[in-house]
Amino acid sequence: MKIFIELPFCGKITILEVENNFTIEKVKLMIQEMENFPMNRQILNFQGNEITDNNQTLSDLNIQNESTINVYLLMTQR
């Protein structure tokens, strides 16, 4: 399935090809590889809620085909 990764701070939307069993950690790694944004500085947000557990899967969060995840960057590491 595909999900949209929206980067509001730079006005960009990227499409990722993923599976429902992908963890948030894996999605963050994909974003790091595509956009060169360090995983530990990414804040992912889905439907107005921050995703805080990197071990959750897309399925756990009810993220489906063509869902949009917003990605924000911390200026300093967590």
PDB file of N, CA and C in Angstrom:
ATOM      1  N   MET A   1       0.844  -1.169   0.000  1.00  0.00           N
ATOM      2  CA  MET A   1       0.000   0.000   0.000  1.00  0.00           C
ATOM      3  C   MET A   1       0.889   1.231   0.000  1.00  0.00           C
ATOM      4  N   LYS A   2       0.288   2.367  -0.288  1.00  0.00           N
ATOM      5  CA  LYS A   2       1.071   3.604  -0.266  1.00  0.00           C
ATOM      6  C   LYS A   2       0.502   4.544   0.783  1.00  0.00           C
ATOM      7  N   ILE A   3       1.418   5.269   1.427  1.00  0.00           N
ATOM      8  CA  ILE A   3       1.016   6.307   2.369  1.00  0.00           C
ATOM      9  C   ILE A   3       1.713   7.598   1.957  1.00  0.00           C
ATOM     10  N   PHE A   4       1.089   8.696   2.313  1.00  0.00           N
ATOM     11  CA  PHE A   4       1.638  10.006   2.003  1.00  0.00           C
ATOM     12  C   PHE A   4       2.348  10.544   3.240  1.00  0.00           C
ATOM     13  N   ILE A   5       3.560  11.014   3.036  1.00  0.00           N
ATOM     14  CA  ILE A   5       4.354  11.613   4.098  1.00  0.00           C
ATOM     15  C   ILE A   5       4.411  13.105   3.802  1.00  0.00           C
ATOM     16  N   GLU A   6       3.734  13.889   4.641  1.00  0.00           N
ATOM     17  CA  GLU A   6       3.684  15.334   4.439  1.00  0.00           C
ATOM     18  C   GLU A   6       4.704  16.005   5.346  1.00  0.00           C
ATOM     19  N   LEU A   7       5.515  16.856   4.748  1.00  0.00           N
ATOM     20  CA  LEU A   7       6.553  17.593   5.459  1.00  0.00           C
ATOM     21  C   LEU A   7       6.152  19.068   5.450  1.00  0.00           C
ATOM     22  N   PRO A   8       5.297  19.480   6.399  1.00  0.00           N
ATOM     23  CA  PRO A   8       4.733  20.838   6.378  1.00  0.00           C
ATOM     24  C   PRO A   8       5.774  21.953   6.389  1.00  0.00           C
ATOM     25  N   PHE A   9       6.907  21.727   7.032  1.00  0.00           N
ATOM     26  CA  PHE A   9       7.925  22.770   7.164  1.00  0.00           C
ATOM     27  C   PHE A   9       8.619  23.079   5.852  1.00  0.00           C
ATOM     28  N   CYS A  10       8.515  22.178   4.873  1.00  0.00           N
ATOM     29  CA  CYS A  10       9.120  22.468   3.571  1.00  0.00           C
ATOM     30  C   CYS A  10       8.110  22.335   2.434  1.00  0.00           C
ATOM     31  N   GLY A  11       6.840  22.110   2.767  1.00  0.00           N
ATOM     32  CA  GLY A  11       5.789  22.066   1.758  1.00  0.00           C
ATOM     33  C   GLY A  11       5.897  20.903   0.793  1.00  0.00           C
ATOM     34  N   LYS A  12       6.397  19.778   1.264  1.00  0.00           N
ATOM     35  CA  LYS A  12       6.636  18.628   0.399  1.00  0.00           C
ATOM     36  C   LYS A  12       5.791  17.439   0.843  1.00  0.00           C
ATOM     37  N   ILE A  13       5.347  16.648  -0.142  1.00  0.00           N
ATOM     38  CA  ILE A  13       4.659  15.389   0.141  1.00  0.00           C
ATOM     39  C   ILE A  13       5.396  14.286  -0.601  1.00  0.00           C
ATOM     40  N   THR A  14       5.733  13.227   0.126  1.00  0.00           N
ATOM     41  CA  THR A  14       6.437  12.074  -0.420  1.00  0.00           C
ATOM     42  C   THR A  14       5.529  10.859  -0.290  1.00  0.00           C
ATOM     43  N   ILE A  15       5.619   9.953  -1.234  1.00  0.00           N
ATOM     44  CA  ILE A  15       4.837   8.715  -1.172  1.00  0.00           C
ATOM     45  C   ILE A  15       5.764   7.575  -0.778  1.00  0.00           C
ATOM     46  N   LEU A  16       5.338   6.789   0.214  1.00  0.00           N
ATOM     47  CA  LEU A  16       6.085   5.599   0.625  1.00  0.00           C
ATOM     48  C   LEU A  16       5.270   4.358   0.299  1.00  0.00           C
ATOM     49  N   GLU A  17       5.925   3.351  -0.225  1.00  0.00           N
ATOM     50  CA  GLU A  17       5.312   2.035  -0.431  1.00  0.00           C
ATOM     51  C   GLU A  17       5.601   1.211   0.816  1.00  0.00           C
ATOM     52  N   VAL A  18       4.550   0.807   1.511  1.00  0.00           N
ATOM     53  CA  VAL A  18       4.689   0.132   2.802  1.00  0.00           C
ATOM     54  C   VAL A  18       3.740  -1.057   2.888  1.00  0.00           C
ATOM     55  N   GLU A  19       3.895  -1.822   3.958  1.00  0.00           N
ATOM     56  CA  GLU A  19       2.974  -2.915   4.294  1.00  0.00           C
ATOM     57  C   GLU A  19       2.355  -2.599   5.648  1.00  0.00           C
ATOM     58  N   ASN A  20       1.165  -3.155   5.921  1.00  0.00           N
ATOM     59  CA  ASN A  20       0.474  -2.870   7.193  1.00  0.00           C
ATOM     60  C   ASN A  20       1.297  -3.284   8.407  1.00  0.00           C
ATOM     61  N   ASN A  21       2.183  -4.276   8.254  1.00  0.00           N
ATOM     62  CA  ASN A  21       2.946  -4.761   9.404  1.00  0.00           C
ATOM     63  C   ASN A  21       4.250  -3.981   9.622  1.00  0.00           C
ATOM     64  N   PHE A  22       4.502  -2.948   8.834  1.00  0.00           N
ATOM     65  CA  PHE A  22       5.689  -2.116   9.045  1.00  0.00           C
ATOM     66  C   PHE A  22       5.532  -1.368  10.362  1.00  0.00           C
ATOM     67  N   THR A  23       6.613  -1.309  11.127  1.00  0.00           N
ATOM     68  CA  THR A  23       6.592  -0.537  12.373  1.00  0.00           C
ATOM     69  C   THR A  23       6.848   0.941  12.067  1.00  0.00           C
ATOM     70  N   ILE A  24       6.524   1.767  13.040  1.00  0.00           N
ATOM     71  CA  ILE A  24       6.815   3.197  12.921  1.00  0.00           C
ATOM     72  C   ILE A  24       8.323   3.402  12.795  1.00  0.00           C
ATOM     73  N   GLU A  25       9.098   2.585  13.497  1.00  0.00           N
ATOM     74  CA  GLU A  25      10.556   2.679  13.382  1.00  0.00           C
ATOM     75  C   GLU A  25      11.003   2.460  11.937  1.00  0.00           C
ATOM     76  N   LYS A  26      10.417   1.484  11.269  1.00  0.00           N
ATOM     77  CA  LYS A  26      10.770   1.208   9.872  1.00  0.00           C
ATOM     78  C   LYS A  26      10.369   2.377   8.969  1.00  0.00           C
ATOM     79  N   VAL A  27       9.198   2.948   9.224  1.00  0.00           N
ATOM     80  CA  VAL A  27       8.751   4.104   8.441  1.00  0.00           C
ATOM     81  C   VAL A  27       9.711   5.278   8.653  1.00  0.00           C
ATOM     82  N   LYS A  28      10.122   5.511   9.899  1.00  0.00           N
ATOM     83  CA  LYS A  28      11.076   6.585  10.185  1.00  0.00           C
ATOM     84  C   LYS A  28      12.406   6.342   9.473  1.00  0.00           C
ATOM     85  N   LEU A  29      12.834   5.094   9.427  1.00  0.00           N
ATOM     86  CA  LEU A  29      14.070   4.758   8.718  1.00  0.00           C
ATOM     87  C   LEU A  29      13.928   5.059   7.228  1.00  0.00           C
ATOM     88  N   MET A  30      12.779   4.731   6.652  1.00  0.00           N
ATOM     89  CA  MET A  30      12.530   5.022   5.237  1.00  0.00           C
ATOM     90  C   MET A  30      12.568   6.531   4.982  1.00  0.00           C
ATOM     91  N   ILE A  31      11.974   7.299   5.886  1.00  0.00           N
ATOM     92  CA  ILE A  31      11.980   8.759   5.748  1.00  0.00           C
ATOM     93  C   ILE A  31      13.412   9.277   5.857  1.00  0.00           C
ATOM     94  N   GLN A  32      14.175   8.722   6.796  1.00  0.00           N
ATOM     95  CA  GLN A  32      15.579   9.123   6.957  1.00  0.00           C
ATOM     96  C   GLN A  32      16.356   8.869   5.675  1.00  0.00           C
ATOM     97  N   GLU A  33      16.145   7.708   5.069  1.00  0.00           N
ATOM     98  CA  GLU A  33      16.871   7.354   3.848  1.00  0.00           C
ATOM     99  C   GLU A  33      16.452   8.223   2.663  1.00  0.00           C
ATOM    100  N   MET A  34      15.168   8.560   2.575  1.00  0.00           N
ATOM    101  CA  MET A  34      14.676   9.347   1.438  1.00  0.00           C
ATOM    102  C   MET A  34      14.954  10.840   1.585  1.00  0.00           C
ATOM    103  N   GLU A  35      14.798  11.362   2.801  1.00  0.00           N
ATOM    104  CA  GLU A  35      14.850  12.810   3.007  1.00  0.00           C
ATOM    105  C   GLU A  35      16.063  13.277   3.807  1.00  0.00           C
ATOM    106  N   ASN A  36      16.840  12.321   4.325  1.00  0.00           N
ATOM    107  CA  ASN A  36      18.021  12.631   5.133  1.00  0.00           C
ATOM    108  C   ASN A  36      17.668  13.368   6.432  1.00  0.00           C
ATOM    109  N   PHE A  37      16.510  13.009   7.009  1.00  0.00           N
ATOM    110  CA  PHE A  37      16.093  13.546   8.307  1.00  0.00           C
ATOM    111  C   PHE A  37      16.351  12.474   9.352  1.00  0.00           C
ATOM    112  N   PRO A  38      17.220  12.725  10.336  1.00  0.00           N
ATOM    113  CA  PRO A  38      17.543  11.704  11.341  1.00  0.00           C
ATOM    114  C   PRO A  38      16.292  11.190  12.059  1.00  0.00           C
ATOM    115  N   MET A  39      16.238   9.881  12.243  1.00  0.00           N
ATOM    116  CA  MET A  39      15.090   9.243  12.895  1.00  0.00           C
ATOM    117  C   MET A  39      14.792   9.847  14.260  1.00  0.00           C
ATOM    118  N   ASN A  40      15.842  10.132  15.031  1.00  0.00           N
ATOM    119  CA  ASN A  40      15.637  10.610  16.402  1.00  0.00           C
ATOM    120  C   ASN A  40      15.168  12.063  16.463  1.00  0.00           C
ATOM    121  N   ARG A  41      15.061  12.706  15.319  1.00  0.00           N
ATOM    122  CA  ARG A  41      14.538  14.084  15.284  1.00  0.00           C
ATOM    123  C   ARG A  41      13.158  14.159  14.639  1.00  0.00           C
ATOM    124  N   GLN A  42      12.652  13.022  14.183  1.00  0.00           N
ATOM    125  CA  GLN A  42      11.346  13.003  13.529  1.00  0.00           C
ATOM    126  C   GLN A  42      10.220  12.884  14.552  1.00  0.00           C
ATOM    127  N   ILE A  43       9.189  13.683  14.355  1.00  0.00           N
ATOM    128  CA  ILE A  43       7.947  13.535  15.113  1.00  0.00           C
ATOM    129  C   ILE A  43       6.869  13.220  14.089  1.00  0.00           C
ATOM    130  N   LEU A  44       6.260  12.050  14.208  1.00  0.00           N
ATOM    131  CA  LEU A  44       5.201  11.648  13.294  1.00  0.00           C
ATOM    132  C   LEU A  44       3.850  11.902  13.938  1.00  0.00           C
ATOM    133  N   ASN A  45       2.927  12.366  13.118  1.00  0.00           N
ATOM    134  CA  ASN A  45       1.604  12.732  13.591  1.00  0.00           C
ATOM    135  C   ASN A  45       0.577  12.167  12.616  1.00  0.00           C
ATOM    136  N   PHE A  46      -0.417  11.447  13.150  1.00  0.00           N
ATOM    137  CA  PHE A  46      -1.475  10.890  12.313  1.00  0.00           C
ATOM    138  C   PHE A  46      -2.820  11.291  12.890  1.00  0.00           C
ATOM    139  N   GLN A  47      -3.630  11.920  12.075  1.00  0.00           N
ATOM    140  CA  GLN A  47      -4.967  12.379  12.466  1.00  0.00           C
ATOM    141  C   GLN A  47      -4.939  13.204  13.754  1.00  0.00           C
ATOM    142  N   GLY A  48      -3.947  14.085  13.852  1.00  0.00           N
ATOM    143  CA  GLY A  48      -3.864  14.989  14.991  1.00  0.00           C
ATOM    144  C   GLY A  48      -3.220  14.418  16.235  1.00  0.00           C
ATOM    145  N   ASN A  49      -2.747  13.179  16.164  1.00  0.00           N
ATOM    146  CA  ASN A  49      -2.132  12.535  17.330  1.00  0.00           C
ATOM    147  C   ASN A  49      -0.669  12.208  17.055  1.00  0.00           C
ATOM    148  N   GLU A  50       0.192  12.579  18.002  1.00  0.00           N
ATOM    149  CA  GLU A  50       1.604  12.235  17.873  1.00  0.00           C
ATOM    150  C   GLU A  50       1.782  10.738  18.076  1.00  0.00           C
ATOM    151  N   ILE A  51       2.570  10.125  17.218  1.00  0.00           N
ATOM    152  CA  ILE A  51       2.873   8.696  17.336  1.00  0.00           C
ATOM    153  C   ILE A  51       4.142   8.584  18.169  1.00  0.00           C
ATOM    154  N   THR A  52       4.018   8.011  19.365  1.00  0.00           N
ATOM    155  CA  THR A  52       5.153   7.986  20.292  1.00  0.00           C
ATOM    156  C   THR A  52       5.806   6.615  20.425  1.00  0.00           C
ATOM    157  N   ASP A  53       5.141   5.564  19.980  1.00  0.00           N
ATOM    158  CA  ASP A  53       5.665   4.202  20.139  1.00  0.00           C
ATOM    159  C   ASP A  53       6.199   3.701  18.802  1.00  0.00           C
ATOM    160  N   ASN A  54       7.523   3.633  18.692  1.00  0.00           N
ATOM    161  CA  ASN A  54       8.156   3.198  17.445  1.00  0.00           C
ATOM    162  C   ASN A  54       7.906   1.735  17.119  1.00  0.00           C
ATOM    163  N   ASN A  55       7.420   0.959  18.095  1.00  0.00           N
ATOM    164  CA  ASN A  55       7.174  -0.466  17.862  1.00  0.00           C
ATOM    165  C   ASN A  55       5.774  -0.751  17.337  1.00  0.00           C
ATOM    166  N   GLN A  56       4.904   0.256  17.345  1.00  0.00           N
ATOM    167  CA  GLN A  56       3.563   0.051  16.799  1.00  0.00           C
ATOM    168  C   GLN A  56       3.648  -0.122  15.290  1.00  0.00           C
ATOM    169  N   THR A  57       2.720  -0.921  14.766  1.00  0.00           N
ATOM    170  CA  THR A  57       2.662  -1.102  13.316  1.00  0.00           C
ATOM    171  C   THR A  57       1.655  -0.125  12.722  1.00  0.00           C
ATOM    172  N   LEU A  58       1.721   0.022  11.417  1.00  0.00           N
ATOM    173  CA  LEU A  58       0.742   0.862  10.736  1.00  0.00           C
ATOM    174  C   LEU A  58      -0.661   0.330  10.978  1.00  0.00           C
ATOM    175  N   SER A  59      -0.805  -0.983  10.986  1.00  0.00           N
ATOM    176  CA  SER A  59      -2.102  -1.607  11.251  1.00  0.00           C
ATOM    177  C   SER A  59      -2.596  -1.275  12.657  1.00  0.00           C
ATOM    178  N   ASP A  60      -1.705  -1.324  13.644  1.00  0.00           N
ATOM    179  CA  ASP A  60      -2.074  -0.982  15.028  1.00  0.00           C
ATOM    180  C   ASP A  60      -2.701   0.410  15.106  1.00  0.00           C
ATOM    181  N   LEU A  61      -2.199   1.313  14.278  1.00  0.00           N
ATOM    182  CA  LEU A  61      -2.632   2.710  14.310  1.00  0.00           C
ATOM    183  C   LEU A  61      -3.760   3.001  13.317  1.00  0.00           C
ATOM    184  N   ASN A  62      -4.235   1.946  12.649  1.00  0.00           N
ATOM    185  CA  ASN A  62      -5.292   2.077  11.641  1.00  0.00           C
ATOM    186  C   ASN A  62      -4.870   2.986  10.481  1.00  0.00           C
ATOM    187  N   ILE A  63      -3.582   2.955  10.162  1.00  0.00           N
ATOM    188  CA  ILE A  63      -3.072   3.688   9.004  1.00  0.00           C
ATOM    189  C   ILE A  63      -3.257   2.778   7.801  1.00  0.00           C
ATOM    190  N   GLN A  64      -4.032   3.262   6.839  1.00  0.00           N
ATOM    191  CA  GLN A  64      -4.424   2.451   5.694  1.00  0.00           C
ATOM    192  C   GLN A  64      -3.885   3.052   4.406  1.00  0.00           C
ATOM    193  N   ASN A  65      -4.158   2.360   3.301  1.00  0.00           N
ATOM    194  CA  ASN A  65      -3.746   2.831   1.989  1.00  0.00           C
ATOM    195  C   ASN A  65      -4.187   4.283   1.784  1.00  0.00           C
ATOM    196  N   GLU A  66      -3.253   5.101   1.340  1.00  0.00           N
ATOM    197  CA  GLU A  66      -3.455   6.514   1.028  1.00  0.00           C
ATOM    198  C   GLU A  66      -3.702   7.394   2.256  1.00  0.00           C
ATOM    199  N   SER A  67      -3.367   6.890   3.449  1.00  0.00           N
ATOM    200  CA  SER A  67      -3.398   7.736   4.648  1.00  0.00           C
ATOM    201  C   SER A  67      -2.235   8.723   4.578  1.00  0.00           C
ATOM    202  N   THR A  68      -2.376   9.825   5.305  1.00  0.00           N
ATOM    203  CA  THR A  68      -1.317  10.839   5.358  1.00  0.00           C
ATOM    204  C   THR A  68      -0.750  10.918   6.770  1.00  0.00           C
ATOM    205  N   ILE A  69       0.570  10.867   6.853  1.00  0.00           N
ATOM    206  CA  ILE A  69       1.292  11.069   8.109  1.00  0.00           C
ATOM    207  C   ILE A  69       2.065  12.375   7.970  1.00  0.00           C
ATOM    208  N   ASN A  70       1.920  13.250   8.955  1.00  0.00           N
ATOM    209  CA  ASN A  70       2.689  14.496   8.976  1.00  0.00           C
ATOM    210  C   ASN A  70       3.985  14.258   9.741  1.00  0.00           C
ATOM    211  N   VAL A  71       5.071  14.797   9.208  1.00  0.00           N
ATOM    212  CA  VAL A  71       6.378  14.648   9.849  1.00  0.00           C
ATOM    213  C   VAL A  71       6.919  16.031  10.198  1.00  0.00           C
ATOM    214  N   TYR A  72       7.265  16.181  11.466  1.00  0.00           N
ATOM    215  CA  TYR A  72       7.872  17.416  11.959  1.00  0.00           C
ATOM    216  C   TYR A  72       9.273  17.068  12.453  1.00  0.00           C
ATOM    217  N   LEU A  73      10.156  18.048  12.435  1.00  0.00           N
ATOM    218  CA  LEU A  73      11.529  17.823  12.886  1.00  0.00           C
ATOM    219  C   LEU A  73      11.830  18.627  14.134  1.00  0.00           C
ATOM    220  N   LEU A  74      12.446  17.963  15.092  1.00  0.00           N
ATOM    221  CA  LEU A  74      12.962  18.649  16.276  1.00  0.00           C
ATOM    222  C   LEU A  74      14.254  19.348  15.892  1.00  0.00           C
ATOM    223  N   MET A  75      14.480  20.493  16.461  1.00  0.00           N
ATOM    224  CA  MET A  75      15.727  21.203  16.193  1.00  0.00           C
ATOM    225  C   MET A  75      16.890  20.578  16.958  1.00  0.00           C
ATOM    226  N   THR A  76      16.594  19.909  18.080  1.00  0.00           N
ATOM    227  CA  THR A  76      17.617  19.215  18.855  1.00  0.00           C
ATOM    228  C   THR A  76      17.193  17.765  19.025  1.00  0.00           C
ATOM    229  N   GLN A  77      18.139  16.901  19.343  1.00  0.00           N
ATOM    230  CA  GLN A  77      17.845  15.480  19.506  1.00  0.00           C
ATOM    231  C   GLN A  77      17.036  15.227  20.759  1.00  0.00           C
ATOM    232  N   ARG A  78      16.217  14.165  20.702  1.00  0.00           N
ATOM    233  CA  ARG A  78      15.454  13.727  21.878  1.00  0.00           C
ATOM    234  C   ARG A  78      16.310  12.815  22.710  1.00  0.00           C
TER     235      ARG A  78
END
